CSV table of C-alpha atoms and ligand atoms in Angstrom, one decimal:
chain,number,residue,atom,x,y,z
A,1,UNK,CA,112.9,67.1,109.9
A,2,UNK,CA,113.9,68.6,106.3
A,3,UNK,CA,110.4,70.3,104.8
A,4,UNK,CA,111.6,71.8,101.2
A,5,UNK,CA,109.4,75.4,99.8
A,6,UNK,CA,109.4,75.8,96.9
A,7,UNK,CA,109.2,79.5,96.1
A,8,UNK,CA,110.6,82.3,98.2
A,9,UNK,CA,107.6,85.1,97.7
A,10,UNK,CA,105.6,86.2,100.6
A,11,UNK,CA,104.2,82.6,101.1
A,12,UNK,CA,107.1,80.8,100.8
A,13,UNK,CA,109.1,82.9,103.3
A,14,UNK,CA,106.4,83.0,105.6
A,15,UNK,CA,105.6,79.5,105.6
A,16,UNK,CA,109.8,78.6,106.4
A,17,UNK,CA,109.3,81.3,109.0
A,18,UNK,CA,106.5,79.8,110.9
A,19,UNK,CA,108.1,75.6,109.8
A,20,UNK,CA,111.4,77.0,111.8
A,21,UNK,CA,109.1,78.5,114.8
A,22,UNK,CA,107.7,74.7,115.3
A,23,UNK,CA,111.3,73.5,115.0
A,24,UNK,CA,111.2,71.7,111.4
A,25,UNK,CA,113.8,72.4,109.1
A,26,UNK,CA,112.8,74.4,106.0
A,27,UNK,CA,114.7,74.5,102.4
A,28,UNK,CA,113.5,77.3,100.6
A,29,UNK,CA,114.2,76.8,97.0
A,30,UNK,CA,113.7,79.5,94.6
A,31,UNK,CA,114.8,79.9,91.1
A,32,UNK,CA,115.2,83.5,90.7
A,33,UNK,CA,118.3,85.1,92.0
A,34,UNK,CA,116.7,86.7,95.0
A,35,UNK,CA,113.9,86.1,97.5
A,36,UNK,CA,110.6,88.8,97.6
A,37,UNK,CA,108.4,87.3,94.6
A,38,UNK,CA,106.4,89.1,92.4
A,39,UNK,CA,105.6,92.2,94.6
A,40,UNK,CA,109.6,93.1,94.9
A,41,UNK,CA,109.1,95.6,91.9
A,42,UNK,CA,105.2,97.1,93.5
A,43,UNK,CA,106.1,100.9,93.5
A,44,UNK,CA,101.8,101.5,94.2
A,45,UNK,CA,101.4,101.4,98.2
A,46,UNK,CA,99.6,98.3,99.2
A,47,UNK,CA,96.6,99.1,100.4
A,48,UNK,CA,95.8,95.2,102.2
A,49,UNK,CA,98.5,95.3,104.3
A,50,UNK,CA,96.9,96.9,108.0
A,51,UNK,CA,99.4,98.7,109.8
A,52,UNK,CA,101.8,99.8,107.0
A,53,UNK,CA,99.6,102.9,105.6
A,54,UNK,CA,101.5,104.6,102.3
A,55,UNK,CA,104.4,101.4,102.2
A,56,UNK,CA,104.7,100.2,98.6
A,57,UNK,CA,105.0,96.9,97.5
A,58,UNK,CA,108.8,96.9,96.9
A,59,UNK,CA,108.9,98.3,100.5
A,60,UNK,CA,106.9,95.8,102.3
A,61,UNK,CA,109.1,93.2,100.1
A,62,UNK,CA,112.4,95.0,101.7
A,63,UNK,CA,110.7,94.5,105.0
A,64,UNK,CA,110.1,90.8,104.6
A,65,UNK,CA,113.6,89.8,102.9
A,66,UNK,CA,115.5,91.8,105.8
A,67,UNK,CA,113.4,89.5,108.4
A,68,UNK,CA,114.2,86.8,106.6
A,69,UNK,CA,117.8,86.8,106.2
A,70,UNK,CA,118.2,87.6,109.4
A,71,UNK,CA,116.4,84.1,110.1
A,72,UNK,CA,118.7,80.3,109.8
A,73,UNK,CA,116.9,79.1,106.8
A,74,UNK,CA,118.2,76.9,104.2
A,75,UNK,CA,117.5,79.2,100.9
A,76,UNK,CA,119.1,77.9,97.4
A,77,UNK,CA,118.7,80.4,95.1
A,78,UNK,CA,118.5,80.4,91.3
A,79,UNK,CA,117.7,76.5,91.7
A,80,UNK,CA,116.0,74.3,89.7
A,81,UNK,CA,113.9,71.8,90.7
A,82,UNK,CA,114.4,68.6,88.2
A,83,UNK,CA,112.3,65.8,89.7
A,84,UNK,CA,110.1,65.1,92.4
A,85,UNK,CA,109.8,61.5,93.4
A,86,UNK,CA,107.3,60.1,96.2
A,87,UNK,CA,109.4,57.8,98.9
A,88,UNK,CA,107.9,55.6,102.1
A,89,UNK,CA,108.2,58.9,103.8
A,90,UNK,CA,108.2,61.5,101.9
A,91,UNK,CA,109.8,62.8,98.6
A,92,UNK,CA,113.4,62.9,97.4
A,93,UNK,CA,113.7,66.0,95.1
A,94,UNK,CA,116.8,66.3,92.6
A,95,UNK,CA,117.5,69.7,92.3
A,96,UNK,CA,120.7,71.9,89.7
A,97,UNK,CA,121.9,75.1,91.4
A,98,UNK,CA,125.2,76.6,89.4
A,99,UNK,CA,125.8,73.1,86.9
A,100,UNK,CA,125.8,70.9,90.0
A,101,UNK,CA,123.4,68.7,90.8
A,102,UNK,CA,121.8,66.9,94.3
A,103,UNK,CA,119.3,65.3,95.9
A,104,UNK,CA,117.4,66.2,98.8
A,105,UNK,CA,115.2,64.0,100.8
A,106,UNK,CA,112.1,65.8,102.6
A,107,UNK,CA,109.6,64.9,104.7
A,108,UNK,CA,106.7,67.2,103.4
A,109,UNK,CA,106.7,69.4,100.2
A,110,UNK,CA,105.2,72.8,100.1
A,111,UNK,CA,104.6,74.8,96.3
A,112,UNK,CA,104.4,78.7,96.9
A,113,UNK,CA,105.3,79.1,93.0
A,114,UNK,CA,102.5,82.0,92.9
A,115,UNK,CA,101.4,83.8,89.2
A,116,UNK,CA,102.8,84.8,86.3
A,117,UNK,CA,101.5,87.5,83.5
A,118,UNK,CA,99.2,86.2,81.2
A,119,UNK,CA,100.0,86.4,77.3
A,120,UNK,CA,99.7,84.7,74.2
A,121,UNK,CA,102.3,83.5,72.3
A,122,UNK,CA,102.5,85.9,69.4
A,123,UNK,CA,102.8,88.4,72.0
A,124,UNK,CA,105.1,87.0,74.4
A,125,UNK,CA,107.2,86.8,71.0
A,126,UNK,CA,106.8,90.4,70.0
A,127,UNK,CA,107.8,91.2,73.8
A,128,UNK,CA,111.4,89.3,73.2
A,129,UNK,CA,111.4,91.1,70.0
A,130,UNK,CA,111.0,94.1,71.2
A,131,UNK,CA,111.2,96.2,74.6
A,132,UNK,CA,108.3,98.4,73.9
A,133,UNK,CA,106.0,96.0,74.3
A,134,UNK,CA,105.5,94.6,78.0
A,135,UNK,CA,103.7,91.9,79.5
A,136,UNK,CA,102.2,92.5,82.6
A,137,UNK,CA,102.4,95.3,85.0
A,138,UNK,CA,105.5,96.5,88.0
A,139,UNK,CA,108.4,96.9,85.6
A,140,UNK,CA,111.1,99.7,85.8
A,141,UNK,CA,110.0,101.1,82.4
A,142,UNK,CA,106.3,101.6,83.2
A,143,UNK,CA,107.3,102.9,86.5
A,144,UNK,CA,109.6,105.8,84.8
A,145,UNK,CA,110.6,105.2,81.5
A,146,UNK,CA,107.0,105.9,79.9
A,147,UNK,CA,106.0,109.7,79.7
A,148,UNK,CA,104.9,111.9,76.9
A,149,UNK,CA,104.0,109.1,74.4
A,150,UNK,CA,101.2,107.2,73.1
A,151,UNK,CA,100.8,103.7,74.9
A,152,UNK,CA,98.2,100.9,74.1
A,153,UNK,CA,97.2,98.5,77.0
A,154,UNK,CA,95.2,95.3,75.8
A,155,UNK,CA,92.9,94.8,78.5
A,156,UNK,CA,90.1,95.6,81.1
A,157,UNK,CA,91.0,94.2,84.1
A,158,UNK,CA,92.1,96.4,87.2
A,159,UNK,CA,95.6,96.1,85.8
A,160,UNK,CA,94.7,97.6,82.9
A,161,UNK,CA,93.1,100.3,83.7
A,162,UNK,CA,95.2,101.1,87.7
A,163,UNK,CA,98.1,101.4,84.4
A,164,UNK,CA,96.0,103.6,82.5
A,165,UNK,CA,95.7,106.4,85.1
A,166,UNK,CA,99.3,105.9,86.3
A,167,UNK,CA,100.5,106.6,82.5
A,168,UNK,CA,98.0,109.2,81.7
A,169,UNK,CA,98.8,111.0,85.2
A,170,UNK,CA,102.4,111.3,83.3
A,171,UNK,CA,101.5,113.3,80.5
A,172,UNK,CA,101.0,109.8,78.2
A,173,UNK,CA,98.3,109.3,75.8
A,174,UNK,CA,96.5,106.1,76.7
A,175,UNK,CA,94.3,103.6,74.7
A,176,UNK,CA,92.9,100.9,76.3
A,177,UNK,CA,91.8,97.8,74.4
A,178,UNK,CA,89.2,95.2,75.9
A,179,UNK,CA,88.1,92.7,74.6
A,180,UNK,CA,84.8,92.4,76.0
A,181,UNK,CA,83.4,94.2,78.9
A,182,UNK,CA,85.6,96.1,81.4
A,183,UNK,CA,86.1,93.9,84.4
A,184,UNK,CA,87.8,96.2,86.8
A,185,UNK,CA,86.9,98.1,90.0
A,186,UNK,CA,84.2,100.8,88.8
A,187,UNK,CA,86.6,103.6,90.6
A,188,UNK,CA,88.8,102.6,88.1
A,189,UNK,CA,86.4,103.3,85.4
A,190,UNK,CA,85.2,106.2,86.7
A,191,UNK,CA,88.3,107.4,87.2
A,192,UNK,CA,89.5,106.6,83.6
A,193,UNK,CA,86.4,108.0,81.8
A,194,UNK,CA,86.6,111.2,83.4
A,195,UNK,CA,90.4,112.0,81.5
A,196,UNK,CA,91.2,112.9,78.5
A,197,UNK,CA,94.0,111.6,78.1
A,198,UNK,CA,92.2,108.0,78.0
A,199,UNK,CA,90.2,106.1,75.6
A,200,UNK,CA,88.6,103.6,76.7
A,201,UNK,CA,87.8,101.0,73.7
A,202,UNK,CA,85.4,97.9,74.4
A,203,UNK,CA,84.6,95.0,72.6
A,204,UNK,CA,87.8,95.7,71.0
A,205,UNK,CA,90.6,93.2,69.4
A,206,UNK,CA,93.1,95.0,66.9
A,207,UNK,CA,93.6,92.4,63.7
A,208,UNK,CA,96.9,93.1,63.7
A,209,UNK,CA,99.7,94.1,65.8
A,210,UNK,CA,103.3,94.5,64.3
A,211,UNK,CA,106.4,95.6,66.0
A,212,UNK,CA,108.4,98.3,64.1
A,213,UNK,CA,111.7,100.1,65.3
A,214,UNK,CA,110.2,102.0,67.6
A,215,UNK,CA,106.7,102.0,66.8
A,216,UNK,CA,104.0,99.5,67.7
A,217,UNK,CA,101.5,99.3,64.4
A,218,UNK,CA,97.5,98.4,65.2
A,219,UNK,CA,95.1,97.2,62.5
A,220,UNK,CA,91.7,97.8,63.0
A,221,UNK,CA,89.4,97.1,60.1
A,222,UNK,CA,92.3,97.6,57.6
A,223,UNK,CA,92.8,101.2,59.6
A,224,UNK,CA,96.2,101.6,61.0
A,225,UNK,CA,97.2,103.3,64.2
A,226,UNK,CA,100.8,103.8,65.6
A,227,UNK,CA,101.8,103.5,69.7
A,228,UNK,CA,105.0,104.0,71.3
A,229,UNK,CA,104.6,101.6,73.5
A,230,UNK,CA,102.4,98.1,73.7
A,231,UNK,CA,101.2,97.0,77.4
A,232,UNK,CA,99.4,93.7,78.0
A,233,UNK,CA,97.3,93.6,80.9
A,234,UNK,CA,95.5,90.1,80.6
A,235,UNK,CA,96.0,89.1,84.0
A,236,UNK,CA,97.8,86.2,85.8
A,237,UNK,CA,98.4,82.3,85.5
A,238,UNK,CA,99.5,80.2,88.3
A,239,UNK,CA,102.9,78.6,87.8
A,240,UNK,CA,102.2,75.4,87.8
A,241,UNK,CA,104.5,74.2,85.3
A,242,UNK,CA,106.9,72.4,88.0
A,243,UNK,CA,104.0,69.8,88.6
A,244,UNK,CA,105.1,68.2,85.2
A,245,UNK,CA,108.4,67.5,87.2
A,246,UNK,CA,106.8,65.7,89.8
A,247,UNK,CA,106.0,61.6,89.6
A,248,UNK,CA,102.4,61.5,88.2
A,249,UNK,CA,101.5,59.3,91.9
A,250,UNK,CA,102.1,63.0,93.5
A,251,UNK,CA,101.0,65.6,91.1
A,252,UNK,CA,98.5,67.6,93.1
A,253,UNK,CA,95.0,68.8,91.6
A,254,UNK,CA,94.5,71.8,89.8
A,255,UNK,CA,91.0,73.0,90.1
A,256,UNK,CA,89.4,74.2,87.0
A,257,UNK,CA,90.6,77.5,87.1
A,258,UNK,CA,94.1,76.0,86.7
A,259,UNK,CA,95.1,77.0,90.3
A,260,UNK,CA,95.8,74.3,92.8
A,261,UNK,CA,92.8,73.3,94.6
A,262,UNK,CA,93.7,73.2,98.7
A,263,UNK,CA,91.9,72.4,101.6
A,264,UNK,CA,91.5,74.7,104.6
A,265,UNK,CA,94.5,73.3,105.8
A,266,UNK,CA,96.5,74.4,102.2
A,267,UNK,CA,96.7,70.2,102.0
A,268,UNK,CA,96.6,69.8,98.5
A,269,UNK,CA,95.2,65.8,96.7
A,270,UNK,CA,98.5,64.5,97.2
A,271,UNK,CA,99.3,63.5,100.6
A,272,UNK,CA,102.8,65.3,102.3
A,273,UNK,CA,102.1,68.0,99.6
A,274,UNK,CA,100.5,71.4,100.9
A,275,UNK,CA,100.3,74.7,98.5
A,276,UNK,CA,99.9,78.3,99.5
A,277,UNK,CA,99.6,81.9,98.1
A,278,UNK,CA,98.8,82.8,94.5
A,279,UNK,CA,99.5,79.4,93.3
A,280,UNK,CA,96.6,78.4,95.0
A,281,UNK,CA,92.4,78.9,94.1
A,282,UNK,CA,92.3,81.8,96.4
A,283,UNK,CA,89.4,84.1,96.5
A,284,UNK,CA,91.8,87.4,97.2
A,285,UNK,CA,95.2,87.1,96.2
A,286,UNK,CA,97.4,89.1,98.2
A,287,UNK,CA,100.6,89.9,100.5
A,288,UNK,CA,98.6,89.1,103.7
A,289,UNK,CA,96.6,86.2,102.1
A,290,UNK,CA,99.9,84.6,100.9
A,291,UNK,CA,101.7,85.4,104.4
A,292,UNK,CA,98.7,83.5,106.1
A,293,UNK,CA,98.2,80.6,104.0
A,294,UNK,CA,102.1,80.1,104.6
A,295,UNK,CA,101.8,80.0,108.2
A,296,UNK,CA,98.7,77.7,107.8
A,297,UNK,CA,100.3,75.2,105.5
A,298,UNK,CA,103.2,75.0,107.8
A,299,UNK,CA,100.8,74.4,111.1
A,300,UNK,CA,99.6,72.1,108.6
A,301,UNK,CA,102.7,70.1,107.9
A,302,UNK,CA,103.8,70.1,111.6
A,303,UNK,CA,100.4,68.5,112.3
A,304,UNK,CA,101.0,66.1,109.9
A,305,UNK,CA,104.7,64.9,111.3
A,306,UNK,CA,105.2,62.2,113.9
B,1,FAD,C1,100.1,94.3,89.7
B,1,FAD,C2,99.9,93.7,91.1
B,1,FAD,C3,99.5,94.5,92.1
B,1,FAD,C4,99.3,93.9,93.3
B,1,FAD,N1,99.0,94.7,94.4
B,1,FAD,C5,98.9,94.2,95.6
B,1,FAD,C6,98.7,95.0,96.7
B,1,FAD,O1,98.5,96.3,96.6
B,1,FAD,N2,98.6,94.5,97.9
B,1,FAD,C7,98.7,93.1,98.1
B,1,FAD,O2,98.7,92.7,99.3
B,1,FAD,N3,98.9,92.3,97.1
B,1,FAD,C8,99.0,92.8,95.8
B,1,FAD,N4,99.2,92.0,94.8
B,1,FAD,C9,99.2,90.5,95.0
B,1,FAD,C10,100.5,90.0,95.6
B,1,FAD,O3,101.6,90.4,94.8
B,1,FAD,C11,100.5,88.5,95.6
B,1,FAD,O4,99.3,88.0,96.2
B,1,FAD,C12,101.7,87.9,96.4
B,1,FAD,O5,102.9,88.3,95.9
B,1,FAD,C13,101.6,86.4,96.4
B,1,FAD,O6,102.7,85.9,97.0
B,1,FAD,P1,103.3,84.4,96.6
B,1,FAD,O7,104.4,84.1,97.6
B,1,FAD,O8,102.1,83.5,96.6
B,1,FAD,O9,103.8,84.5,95.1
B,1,FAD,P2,104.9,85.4,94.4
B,1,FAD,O10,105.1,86.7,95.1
B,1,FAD,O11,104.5,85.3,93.0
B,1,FAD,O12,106.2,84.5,94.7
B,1,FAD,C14,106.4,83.3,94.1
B,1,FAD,C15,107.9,82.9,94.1
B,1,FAD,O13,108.0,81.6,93.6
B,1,FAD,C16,109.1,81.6,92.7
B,1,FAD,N5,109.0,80.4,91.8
B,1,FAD,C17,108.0,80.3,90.8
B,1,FAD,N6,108.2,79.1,90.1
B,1,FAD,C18,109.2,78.5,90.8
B,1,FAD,C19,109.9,77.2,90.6
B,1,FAD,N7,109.5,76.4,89.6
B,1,FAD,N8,110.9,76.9,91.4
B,1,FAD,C20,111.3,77.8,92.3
B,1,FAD,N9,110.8,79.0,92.6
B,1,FAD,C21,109.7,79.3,91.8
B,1,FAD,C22,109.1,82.9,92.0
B,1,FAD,O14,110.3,83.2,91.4
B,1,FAD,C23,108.7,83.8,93.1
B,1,FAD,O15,109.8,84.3,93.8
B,1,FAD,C24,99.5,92.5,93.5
B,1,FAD,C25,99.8,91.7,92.4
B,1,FAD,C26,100.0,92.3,91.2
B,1,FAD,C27,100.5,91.4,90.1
């Protein structure tokens, strides 16, 4: 019996895994051009993962995608999902991979979409203006493209201020922007107000930001500063945006965070339609979380089969 997964991160290839393992048929159906999910570009070691002391992100990602490949899964890459429609059993979902389209007829449905970076429009338009300024963390150019310059992060979460340390620790000059109070780990804060090469701003929104060639411009109080480089840190939405696709009948909760709310089971409102990793209201997203709640939804799904 055909189960689609929608999403080929950590909970998306375990849950195919484990669907295969209770002889069900997974098809994994992911729309970037290769499997691994946000964590592919980690280069901090991941310190949740128990047994793989000092592996990065990236590594544990390698790790993962090898495993799976080696496996007889179904995967359609750089695939779009069109349409979702409910049937007497279960869903038919019409799907475009490279200008062709088809329809695939499943018995259960499972979203492991997981999170994107958090912006704001005027900033997600300065990014495609410009490549100094970068939404969200794990990119190539914060990894090693970033040294001896002055960087602005807007934010105060641990993202934010993990990216402060990394940059300052590479001869950067670092101003960090929160808008409030800081919200991450007090290590971090520690950590950050005991360098120079950090300032740590709170209550803090610059009235302007402008994108010049090669300079990032900050108005404070009709005072301008210059950056190199712009980095916003302001955290992580769930992609959820593929629920519009689906029949309104199906369309799963979202609790109020915006997540999909799942039961212990990762069953989400609508029957035949289970959710799992960082897609989901989970109280610590993370590789291991996401690689259990995979297994779980597919226990669930086999359950739920005749
Ligand atoms: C900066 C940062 C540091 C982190 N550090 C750690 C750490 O040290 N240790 C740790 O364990 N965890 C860490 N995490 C958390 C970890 O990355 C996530 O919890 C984990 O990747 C969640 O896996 P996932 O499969 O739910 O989602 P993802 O890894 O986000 O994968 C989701 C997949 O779904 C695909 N997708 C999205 N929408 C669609 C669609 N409409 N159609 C088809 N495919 C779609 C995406 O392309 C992606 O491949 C970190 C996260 C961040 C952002």
């Amino acid at each position: 019996m055909k189960v689609a997964v929608i999403g080929a991160g950590p909970a998306g290839m375990s849950c195919a895994n484990a669907l295969l393992s209770f002889g069900l048929e997974p098809v994994v159906i992911e729309r970037a051009d290769h499997v691994g999910g946000i964590q592919r570009a980690n280069f901090h070691p991941n310190l949740w993962m128990l047994g793989m002391p000092g592996e990065t992100g990236s590594g544990i990602t390698e790790r993962l995608a090898s495993h799976y490949f080696d496996l007889a899964i179904v995967t359609h890459l750089q695939a779009d999902i069109l349409a979702v429609a409910g049937r007497d059993t279960g869903f038919r979902l019409r799907l475009a991979q490279a200008g062709v389209e088809r329809l695939l007829d499943v018995a259960a449905l499972v979203l492991a979409t997981g999170s994107q970076p958090r912006s704001t429009p005027a900033l997600a338009a300065m990014a495609r203006q410009s490549d100094r300024v970068i939404i969200g963390p794990l990119s190539k150019t914060i990894q090693d493209g970033i040294q001896g310059s002055r960087v602005l992060i807007l934010g105060g979460g641990d993202n934010a201020l993990d990216h402060a340390l990394y940059l300052a620790e590479r001869g950067n000059r670092v101003t960090v922007c929160a808008r409030g109070e800081y919200s991450a780990r007090r290590q971090f804060q520690a950590a950050c107000a005991g360098r120079t090469e950090i300032e740590l701003r709170k209550g803090c929104q610059p009235d302007a930001l402008v994108a010049r060639e090669d300079v990032i411009s900050a108005t404070w109080d009709a005072r301008e500063e210059t950056y190199d480089w712009l980095l916003v840190m302001y955290g992580y939405q769930p992609n959820t945006a593929i629920l519009e696709r689906f029949e309104p009948a199906i369309r799963p909760r979202l609790a109020d965070s915006g997540y999909i709310h799942v039961e212990r089971d990762q069953r989400t409102s609508a029957p035949g339609i289970y959710a799992a990793g960082d897609v989901t209201d989970n109280i610590q997203p993370s590789v291991p979380t996401a690689i259990a709640q995979g297994l779980a939804a597919a226990k669930a799904v086999e359950l739920s089969l005749p």
